[in-house]
Coordinates of C-alpha atoms and ligand atoms in Angstrom, one line a residue:
M26 CA 72.4 42.4 -26.4
N27 CA 73.5 39.4 -24.3
N28 CA 76.1 39.7 -21.6
L29 CA 78.2 42.7 -22.7
A30 CA 80.4 41.9 -19.7
T31 CA 83.2 44.5 -19.3
T32 CA 84.1 47.9 -20.5
K33 CA 87.3 46.4 -22.0
E34 CA 85.2 44.1 -24.2
Q35 CA 83.3 47.1 -25.5
T36 CA 86.4 49.0 -26.6
S37 CA 86.7 47.2 -29.9
R38 CA 84.2 45.6 -32.2
Y39 CA 83.6 44.4 -35.7
Q40 CA 80.8 46.0 -37.6
V41 CA 79.5 43.5 -40.1
T42 CA 77.0 44.1 -42.8
G43 CA 75.6 41.0 -44.3
G44 CA 74.6 40.0 -47.8
T45 CA 77.8 40.4 -49.9
P46 CA 79.0 37.2 -51.6
L47 CA 82.7 36.4 -50.9
H48 CA 84.9 36.1 -53.9
G49 CA 88.6 35.6 -54.4
A50 CA 91.5 33.6 -52.9
V51 CA 93.2 33.7 -49.5
T52 CA 96.1 31.7 -48.0
L53 CA 95.4 29.9 -44.8
S54 CA 97.5 30.6 -41.7
G55 CA 99.4 28.0 -39.8
A56 CA 97.4 26.0 -37.2
K57 CA 96.6 27.7 -33.9
N58 CA 96.3 24.4 -32.1
A59 CA 99.8 23.3 -33.3
V60 CA 101.8 26.5 -32.8
T61 CA 101.3 26.8 -29.1
K62 CA 102.3 23.2 -28.4
M63 CA 105.3 23.3 -30.6
T64 CA 106.5 26.5 -28.9
I65 CA 106.3 24.7 -25.6
A66 CA 108.1 21.7 -27.1
S67 CA 111.1 23.9 -27.7
L68 CA 111.5 24.0 -23.9
L69 CA 112.6 20.4 -24.0
T70 CA 116.0 21.3 -25.4
N71 CA 118.7 24.0 -24.8
E72 CA 119.3 24.3 -28.6
L73 CA 117.6 26.5 -31.1
C74 CA 114.2 25.6 -32.5
I75 CA 112.8 27.3 -35.6
L76 CA 109.1 27.2 -36.4
R77 CA 107.9 28.5 -39.8
N78 CA 104.4 29.4 -41.0
V79 CA 103.4 30.4 -37.5
P80 CA 100.0 32.2 -37.3
L81 CA 100.2 35.6 -35.7
L82 CA 97.5 35.5 -33.0
G83 CA 96.8 36.2 -29.4
D84 CA 97.4 32.6 -28.1
L85 CA 100.8 32.6 -29.7
D86 CA 101.7 35.9 -28.0
L87 CA 100.6 34.5 -24.7
T88 CA 102.6 31.3 -25.2
I89 CA 105.7 33.3 -26.2
K90 CA 105.3 35.3 -22.9
I91 CA 105.1 32.1 -21.0
C92 CA 108.4 30.9 -22.6
Q93 CA 110.1 34.2 -22.0
N94 CA 109.0 34.1 -18.4
L95 CA 110.8 30.7 -18.1
G96 CA 114.0 32.0 -19.7
S97 CA 113.6 31.5 -23.5
Q98 CA 115.2 33.8 -26.0
V99 CA 112.5 34.4 -28.7
V100 CA 112.6 36.1 -32.0
L101 CA 109.4 36.4 -34.1
Q102 CA 110.1 37.7 -37.6
D103 CA 107.3 37.7 -40.1
H104 CA 105.9 34.2 -39.7
T105 CA 109.1 32.5 -38.4
L106 CA 109.5 31.9 -34.7
S107 CA 113.0 31.2 -33.3
L108 CA 113.2 29.9 -29.7
Q109 CA 116.1 28.9 -27.6
T110 CA 116.0 28.1 -23.9
R111 CA 119.6 27.6 -22.7
D112 CA 118.4 27.3 -19.2
I113 CA 115.0 27.4 -17.6
T114 CA 115.5 30.2 -15.2
R115 CA 112.1 30.2 -13.4
T116 CA 109.8 27.3 -12.7
C117 CA 106.6 29.2 -11.9
I118 CA 104.1 30.5 -14.4
P119 CA 102.2 33.4 -12.9
S120 CA 98.4 33.3 -13.2
D121 CA 98.2 36.5 -15.4
L122 CA 100.0 34.4 -18.1
G123 CA 99.0 30.8 -17.5
G124 CA 95.6 31.3 -16.1
L125 CA 94.3 32.8 -19.4
N126 CA 94.5 29.8 -21.5
R127 CA 95.3 26.1 -21.0
I128 CA 98.7 25.9 -22.5
A129 CA 100.6 26.1 -19.2
V130 CA 99.6 22.5 -18.4
I131 CA 102.0 21.2 -21.0
T132 CA 105.0 23.1 -19.7
V133 CA 105.1 20.8 -16.7
G134 CA 107.0 18.0 -18.4
P135 CA 109.8 20.2 -19.8
M136 CA 110.1 22.0 -16.4
L137 CA 110.2 18.7 -14.4
H138 CA 112.8 17.3 -16.7
R139 CA 115.1 20.3 -16.6
C140 CA 114.5 21.6 -13.1
G141 CA 112.7 19.0 -11.0
E142 CA 109.8 21.3 -10.2
A143 CA 106.9 23.2 -11.9
V144 CA 104.2 25.5 -10.6
I145 CA 101.3 26.4 -12.9
P146 CA 98.1 28.2 -12.3
V147 CA 94.8 26.4 -12.4
P148 CA 94.1 26.8 -16.1
G149 CA 91.5 29.0 -17.8
G150 CA 90.5 28.9 -21.5
D151 CA 87.2 29.2 -23.4
R152 CA 83.9 29.2 -21.7
I153 CA 82.8 25.9 -23.1
G154 CA 82.3 23.7 -20.0
P155 CA 84.3 22.8 -17.0
R156 CA 87.4 21.5 -18.9
P157 CA 89.2 19.7 -16.1
I158 CA 92.9 18.6 -16.2
D159 CA 92.5 15.3 -14.3
F160 CA 93.8 13.2 -17.2
H161 CA 97.0 15.3 -17.2
I162 CA 97.5 15.1 -13.5
N163 CA 96.9 11.4 -13.2
G164 CA 99.3 10.6 -16.1
L165 CA 102.0 12.8 -14.8
R166 CA 101.6 11.2 -11.4
Q167 CA 102.0 7.8 -13.0
M168 CA 105.3 9.0 -14.5
G169 CA 106.6 9.8 -11.1
A170 CA 105.5 13.4 -10.5
N171 CA 104.1 14.6 -7.1
V172 CA 101.3 17.1 -7.4
V173 CA 99.8 19.4 -4.8
E174 CA 97.0 22.0 -5.5
K175 CA 97.3 25.1 -3.3
D176 CA 96.1 28.8 -3.6
G177 CA 95.0 28.5 -7.2
Y178 CA 98.2 26.8 -8.4
Y179 CA 99.4 23.2 -9.0
H180 CA 102.8 22.5 -7.6
F181 CA 104.6 19.6 -9.3
T182 CA 107.9 18.0 -8.2
C183 CA 109.8 14.9 -8.9
S184 CA 112.7 13.5 -6.8
D185 CA 114.0 11.2 -9.6
K186 CA 113.8 11.3 -13.3
L187 CA 110.3 10.8 -14.7
H188 CA 109.8 7.3 -15.9
G189 CA 107.8 5.5 -18.7
T190 CA 104.5 3.9 -17.9
T191 CA 101.3 2.9 -19.6
I192 CA 98.7 5.6 -19.5
K193 CA 95.1 4.7 -20.6
L194 CA 93.2 7.9 -21.3
P195 CA 89.5 7.7 -20.4
F196 CA 88.8 9.8 -23.5
P197 CA 91.2 10.7 -26.4
S198 CA 92.1 14.1 -25.0
V199 CA 94.1 16.3 -27.4
M200 CA 96.2 18.2 -24.9
A201 CA 96.7 15.2 -22.5
T202 CA 98.1 13.2 -25.4
E203 CA 100.4 16.1 -26.3
N204 CA 101.4 16.5 -22.7
F205 CA 102.5 12.9 -22.4
L206 CA 104.2 13.0 -25.8
L207 CA 106.4 15.9 -24.6
T208 CA 107.0 14.4 -21.1
A209 CA 107.6 10.8 -22.3
S210 CA 110.1 11.9 -24.9
L211 CA 112.7 12.6 -22.2
A212 CA 111.5 10.1 -19.6
E213 CA 113.4 7.0 -18.5
G214 CA 112.1 4.0 -20.5
V215 CA 109.0 3.4 -22.6
T216 CA 105.7 5.1 -22.3
I217 CA 102.5 3.8 -23.9
I218 CA 99.6 6.1 -24.4
E219 CA 96.4 4.1 -24.9
N220 CA 93.2 5.7 -26.3
A221 CA 95.4 8.6 -27.6
A222 CA 94.0 11.5 -29.7
L223 CA 95.4 11.5 -33.2
E224 CA 94.4 14.9 -34.5
P225 CA 96.5 16.2 -37.5
E226 CA 98.0 18.9 -35.1
I227 CA 99.2 16.0 -32.9
I228 CA 100.9 14.2 -35.8
D229 CA 102.6 17.5 -36.7
L230 CA 103.9 17.8 -33.1
I231 CA 105.2 14.3 -33.4
K232 CA 107.0 15.2 -36.6
L233 CA 108.7 18.1 -34.8
L234 CA 109.6 15.9 -31.8
Q235 CA 111.1 13.3 -34.2
K236 CA 113.2 16.0 -35.8
M237 CA 114.4 16.9 -32.2
G238 CA 115.5 13.3 -31.7
A239 CA 112.4 11.7 -30.0
I240 CA 111.4 8.1 -30.8
I241 CA 107.6 7.9 -31.2
E242 CA 105.7 5.2 -32.9
L243 CA 102.0 5.2 -33.9
K244 CA 100.4 1.8 -33.4
V245 CA 96.9 0.6 -34.3
D246 CA 93.9 1.2 -32.0
R247 CA 94.9 4.7 -30.8
R248 CA 98.2 3.5 -29.2
I249 CA 101.3 5.6 -29.2
V250 CA 104.6 4.2 -27.9
I251 CA 107.4 6.6 -26.9
E252 CA 110.9 5.4 -26.1
G253 CA 112.5 8.0 -23.9
V254 CA 115.8 9.5 -24.9
D255 CA 118.5 11.2 -22.8
Q256 CA 118.3 14.5 -24.6
L257 CA 116.6 16.3 -27.5
H258 CA 118.2 18.8 -29.9
G259 CA 117.2 21.8 -31.9
A260 CA 115.1 21.4 -35.1
S261 CA 113.2 23.4 -37.6
H262 CA 109.7 22.7 -38.7
T263 CA 107.0 24.2 -41.0
L264 CA 103.5 24.1 -39.5
L265 CA 100.5 22.5 -41.1
S266 CA 97.7 24.9 -42.1
D267 CA 94.8 25.7 -39.9
R268 CA 91.8 23.4 -40.7
N269 CA 89.5 25.4 -38.4
E270 CA 90.2 28.6 -40.3
A271 CA 89.6 26.6 -43.6
V272 CA 86.2 25.4 -42.3
S273 CA 85.2 28.9 -41.2
L274 CA 86.1 30.6 -44.5
A275 CA 84.5 27.8 -46.5
I276 CA 81.2 28.1 -44.6
A277 CA 81.3 31.9 -45.0
T278 CA 81.6 31.3 -48.7
Y279 CA 78.5 29.1 -48.8
L280 CA 76.5 31.3 -46.6
T281 CA 77.1 34.3 -48.8
R282 CA 76.8 32.3 -52.1
G283 CA 80.3 33.2 -53.0
D284 CA 83.3 31.5 -54.7
V285 CA 86.5 31.3 -52.7
Y286 CA 89.8 29.5 -53.2
L287 CA 91.6 28.6 -49.9
R288 CA 95.3 28.2 -50.7
G289 CA 96.8 25.7 -48.3
A290 CA 93.6 23.9 -47.4
Q291 CA 94.6 20.2 -47.0
Q292 CA 92.1 17.6 -48.1
D293 CA 93.5 14.9 -45.8
H294 CA 92.8 17.1 -42.7
L295 CA 89.3 18.0 -43.9
L296 CA 87.9 14.6 -45.1
T297 CA 85.0 14.5 -42.7
F298 CA 84.0 18.1 -43.3
L299 CA 84.2 17.6 -47.1
N300 CA 82.0 14.5 -46.9
M301 CA 79.4 16.5 -45.0
L302 CA 79.5 19.2 -47.7
S303 CA 78.9 16.5 -50.4
K304 CA 75.9 15.2 -48.4
M305 CA 74.5 18.8 -48.5
R306 CA 75.2 18.9 -52.3
L307 CA 77.7 21.7 -51.8
R308 CA 80.3 22.2 -54.5
F309 CA 84.1 22.1 -53.9
E310 CA 87.1 21.5 -56.1
I311 CA 90.4 20.1 -54.8
D312 CA 93.8 20.6 -56.4
D313 CA 97.4 20.3 -55.2
E314 CA 97.6 23.8 -53.7
G315 CA 94.2 24.1 -52.0
I316 CA 90.4 23.8 -52.3
R317 CA 87.9 26.0 -54.1
F318 CA 84.5 26.3 -52.4
V319 CA 81.6 27.4 -54.6
G320 CA 78.2 28.4 -53.2
D321 CA 75.7 28.5 -56.0
G322 CA 72.6 29.3 -53.9
A323 CA 70.8 26.0 -54.5
A324 CA 68.5 24.7 -51.7
L325 CA 70.5 22.8 -49.1
P326 CA 69.2 19.5 -47.7
A327 CA 69.1 19.2 -43.9
V328 CA 71.6 16.7 -42.4
A329 CA 72.4 14.9 -39.1
L330 CA 75.9 15.2 -37.7
E331 CA 77.8 14.2 -34.7
T332 CA 81.1 15.6 -33.4
D333 CA 83.8 13.2 -32.5
V334 CA 87.6 13.1 -32.0
H335 CA 89.6 12.9 -35.2
P336 CA 89.0 11.5 -37.8
G337 CA 85.4 12.3 -36.8
F338 CA 83.6 15.6 -37.4
M339 CA 85.6 18.1 -35.2
T340 CA 83.9 19.8 -32.3
D341 CA 85.4 23.1 -33.4
W342 CA 83.5 22.9 -36.7
Q343 CA 80.2 22.4 -34.9
Q344 CA 79.4 26.1 -34.3
P345 CA 80.1 27.4 -37.9
F346 CA 78.3 24.4 -39.3
T347 CA 75.3 25.0 -37.2
V348 CA 75.0 28.5 -38.8
L349 CA 75.0 26.8 -42.2
L350 CA 72.3 24.4 -41.0
T351 CA 70.1 27.4 -40.3
Q352 CA 70.0 27.9 -44.1
A353 CA 69.3 24.2 -44.9
D354 CA 65.8 23.1 -45.9
G355 CA 64.2 21.0 -43.1
I356 CA 65.2 19.6 -39.8
S357 CA 68.9 19.1 -39.1
V358 CA 70.3 17.4 -36.0
V359 CA 73.7 18.0 -34.2
H360 CA 75.0 15.7 -31.5
E361 CA 78.0 17.2 -29.6
T362 CA 80.0 14.3 -28.0
V363 CA 83.3 16.0 -27.1
Y364 CA 82.1 18.9 -24.8
E365 CA 79.1 18.7 -22.6
D366 CA 78.3 22.5 -22.9
R367 CA 79.1 23.8 -26.3
F368 CA 75.7 25.1 -27.5
G369 CA 75.5 28.3 -25.4
Y370 CA 76.0 30.3 -28.6
T371 CA 72.8 29.1 -30.1
S372 CA 70.7 31.4 -28.0
T373 CA 72.3 34.3 -29.8
L374 CA 71.6 32.7 -33.2
K375 CA 68.0 32.4 -32.1
Q376 CA 67.9 36.1 -31.4
M377 CA 69.0 36.6 -35.0
G378 CA 66.1 34.5 -36.2
A379 CA 67.3 30.9 -36.2
H380 CA 65.0 28.1 -35.0
I381 CA 67.1 26.0 -32.7
G382 CA 66.1 23.7 -29.9
L383 CA 68.5 22.1 -27.4
Y384 CA 68.1 18.6 -25.9
T385 CA 69.8 16.7 -23.1
K386 CA 69.1 13.4 -25.0
C387 CA 71.8 11.9 -27.3
L388 CA 70.4 12.6 -30.8
G389 CA 72.8 10.3 -32.5
E390 CA 74.7 7.0 -32.5
V391 CA 78.2 7.9 -31.3
P392 CA 78.6 6.4 -27.8
C393 CA 78.6 9.6 -25.7
R394 CA 79.8 10.3 -22.2
F395 CA 76.9 12.6 -21.6
R396 CA 74.2 10.0 -22.1
E397 CA 71.6 10.2 -19.3
K398 CA 73.2 13.3 -17.8
Q399 CA 71.5 16.6 -17.8
Y400 CA 73.7 18.3 -20.4
A401 CA 72.1 20.1 -23.3
H402 CA 74.4 18.5 -25.8
S403 CA 72.2 17.9 -28.8
C404 CA 70.5 20.4 -31.0
V405 CA 67.8 20.5 -33.6
V406 CA 67.8 23.2 -36.3
R407 CA 64.8 24.0 -38.4
G408 CA 65.6 25.9 -41.6
P409 CA 65.8 27.8 -43.7
T410 CA 65.4 31.0 -41.6
P411 CA 66.5 34.4 -42.7
L412 CA 68.9 35.9 -40.1
K413 CA 68.8 39.5 -38.9
G414 CA 71.8 41.7 -37.9
T415 CA 72.0 42.5 -34.2
Q416 CA 74.5 43.2 -31.4
L417 CA 76.5 40.2 -30.4
S418 CA 78.9 39.4 -27.6
I419 CA 81.4 36.7 -28.2
P420 CA 81.8 34.0 -25.4
D421 CA 84.7 31.9 -27.0
I422 CA 86.7 31.6 -30.2
R423 CA 84.6 29.2 -32.2
A424 CA 81.2 30.6 -31.1
G425 CA 82.6 34.0 -32.0
C426 CA 83.5 32.9 -35.4
S427 CA 80.0 31.5 -35.9
Y428 CA 78.5 34.9 -34.9
I429 CA 80.6 36.6 -37.6
L430 CA 79.4 34.0 -40.2
A431 CA 75.8 34.5 -39.1
A432 CA 76.3 38.3 -39.4
L433 CA 77.8 37.9 -42.9
C434 CA 74.6 36.2 -44.2
A435 CA 72.2 38.3 -42.1
E436 CA 70.1 41.1 -43.3
G437 CA 71.4 44.4 -41.9
T438 CA 74.4 45.3 -39.8
S439 CA 75.7 43.6 -36.7
D440 CA 78.0 44.9 -34.0
V441 CA 80.2 42.1 -32.7
Y442 CA 81.8 42.7 -29.3
G443 CA 84.4 40.6 -27.4
I444 CA 86.6 40.3 -30.5
E445 CA 89.7 39.6 -28.4
H446 CA 88.5 36.0 -28.5
I447 CA 88.6 35.9 -32.3
E448 CA 92.0 37.6 -32.3
R449 CA 93.3 35.0 -29.8
G450 CA 92.5 32.3 -32.3
Y451 CA 92.5 33.6 -35.9
E452 CA 95.1 35.6 -37.7
K453 CA 93.5 38.7 -39.1
L454 CA 90.2 37.0 -39.8
D455 CA 88.5 40.4 -40.5
G456 CA 91.3 41.4 -43.0
K457 CA 91.0 38.1 -44.8
L458 CA 87.2 38.4 -45.0
R459 CA 87.6 42.0 -46.2
S460 CA 90.0 40.9 -48.9
L461 CA 87.2 38.6 -50.2
G462 CA 84.7 41.5 -50.3
A463 CA 83.0 41.1 -47.0
R464 CA 81.7 44.3 -45.3
I465 CA 83.5 44.0 -42.0
E466 CA 85.2 46.9 -40.2
R467 CA 87.2 46.7 -37.0
L468 CA 86.2 49.7 -34.9
V469 CA 88.2 50.8 -31.9
L470 CA 86.4 53.1 -29.4
V471 CA 88.6 55.5 -27.4
Ligands
LIG687 N1 88.9 16.2 -20.5 C1 88.8 15.8 -19.2 N2 89.9 15.8 -18.4 C2 91.1 16.2 -18.9 C3 91.3 16.6 -20.2 C4 90.1 16.6 -21.0 O1 87.7 15.4 -18.7 O2 92.1 16.2 -18.1 C5 87.7 16.2 -21.3 C6 87.3 17.7 -21.7 O3 86.6 18.3 -20.7 C7 86.5 17.5 -23.0 C8 87.3 16.3 -23.6 O4 88.0 15.6 -22.6 O5 85.2 17.1 -22.7 C9 88.2 16.6 -24.7 O6 89.1 17.7 -24.3 P1 90.5 17.8 -24.9 O7 91.5 17.6 -23.8 O8 90.7 17.0 -26.1 O9 90.6 19.3 -25.3 P2 91.8 20.3 -25.2 O10 93.0 19.5 -25.5 O11 91.8 21.0 -24.0 C10 91.9 21.0 -27.7 C11 91.8 22.2 -28.5 C12 90.3 22.6 -28.5 C13 89.5 21.5 -29.2 C14 89.7 20.2 -28.4 C15 89.0 19.0 -29.0 C16 93.8 23.3 -28.1 C17 94.5 24.5 -27.4 N3 92.5 23.3 -27.8 O12 91.5 21.3 -26.4 O13 90.2 23.8 -29.3 O14 88.1 21.8 -29.2 O15 91.1 19.9 -28.3 O16 89.5 18.8 -30.3 O17 94.4 22.5 -28.8 C18 89.6 25.9 -30.0 O18 90.6 25.9 -30.7 O19 88.7 26.8 -30.0 C19 89.4 24.8 -29.0 C20 88.6 24.9 -27.9

């Protein structure tokens, strides 16, 4: 077993026995990568914000704790989250809250607007590379914030109201775009974000902000223009569904030769993924309520794919898709262009029987920031290879999900440790898989 790091990680595990085809229907949860940002957006107003269709997962719990620490009143009932922050009563996020994921970095704008200062821990998050926050810091500085790093914390202050500016992102970063959307909504004057990310979760955040009174325009060529307003008000919003959960469950269906209907799967958010399925001659049927995925067991052709920012093939789909490629016939190639170090999980797939080689060369055409650097950011998969159950230790959310998918199509039983990563990012993934017939148990050791 690789890196079974701590005793805590060993307390719970999933036991997965492969080989059972998935059948049935499940309803997707709301998007993880929207709910946390919208929860923080509620800090921009002293009025009540209501979020519906929120996914119940660890990252939301953590974000709620961050808001409560800052003074928010929070009620979570079923899948509806009500938040009101009449006053921000504290301007420091302790490291035991904010150091665990990266969400604290987008609390800076709301805190600066309402209190003139913000202290956040140097962020943590998944083990998928260095993940700096220099884009955030440079942009906030341009808007008038002063920043000092000391003792593991960033201290932000502003003597005057933050002001609009033109921020050119070196890369279309998701959270940096979100950070500037929140901050610019209440800034003095106009902010232009150039080379902005335009992921569906960002558009959904813009929809919430517009309901709160923000003025945000999407222009051509990845430009977003925000006219700052004096204040924002309460709003209610229903979240889009989670396209990462959709992809994971769709791939689980194909890997097990099953037949599953995903209620709430949205074609417009999955276009690139669905195109790749068509290239692999995989069957799906789209209707107004969702998408049916049908795995008939026919031989799959190998493909070449490259991750990219939206509307490209999402980096978070890369890991589950690579598991599918282990079952394709021939040589498939994957070029990861968003993160420099997101293939660590393949060594575990190799232990399960996959043939995967990593390369520092760009094996693709997307202009990539990692060209001629020594990052193993391309991989070649030779399939099909039967996979064997084993003991697995999860390093991050999406890698963890790919281990579960591999275990579902493997021969024998796998013990999957480190499941807190999965539970941070997916609402009851094990329960949903079980409802489709998967043999997956959640075992708690005492
Ligand atoms: N980057 C910088 N400097 C910055 C910010 C980003 O160099 O200041 C680099 C990153 O290192 C990375 C690239 O820009 O190479 C893109 O990172 P981005 O900022 O877009 O990522 P993020 O906003 O931190 C979100 C999702 C990730 C998802 C990426 C890309 C959330 C909470 N996380 O991260 O999701 O992979 O966008 O789509 O929204 C996950 O859900 O498992 C996950 C990791």
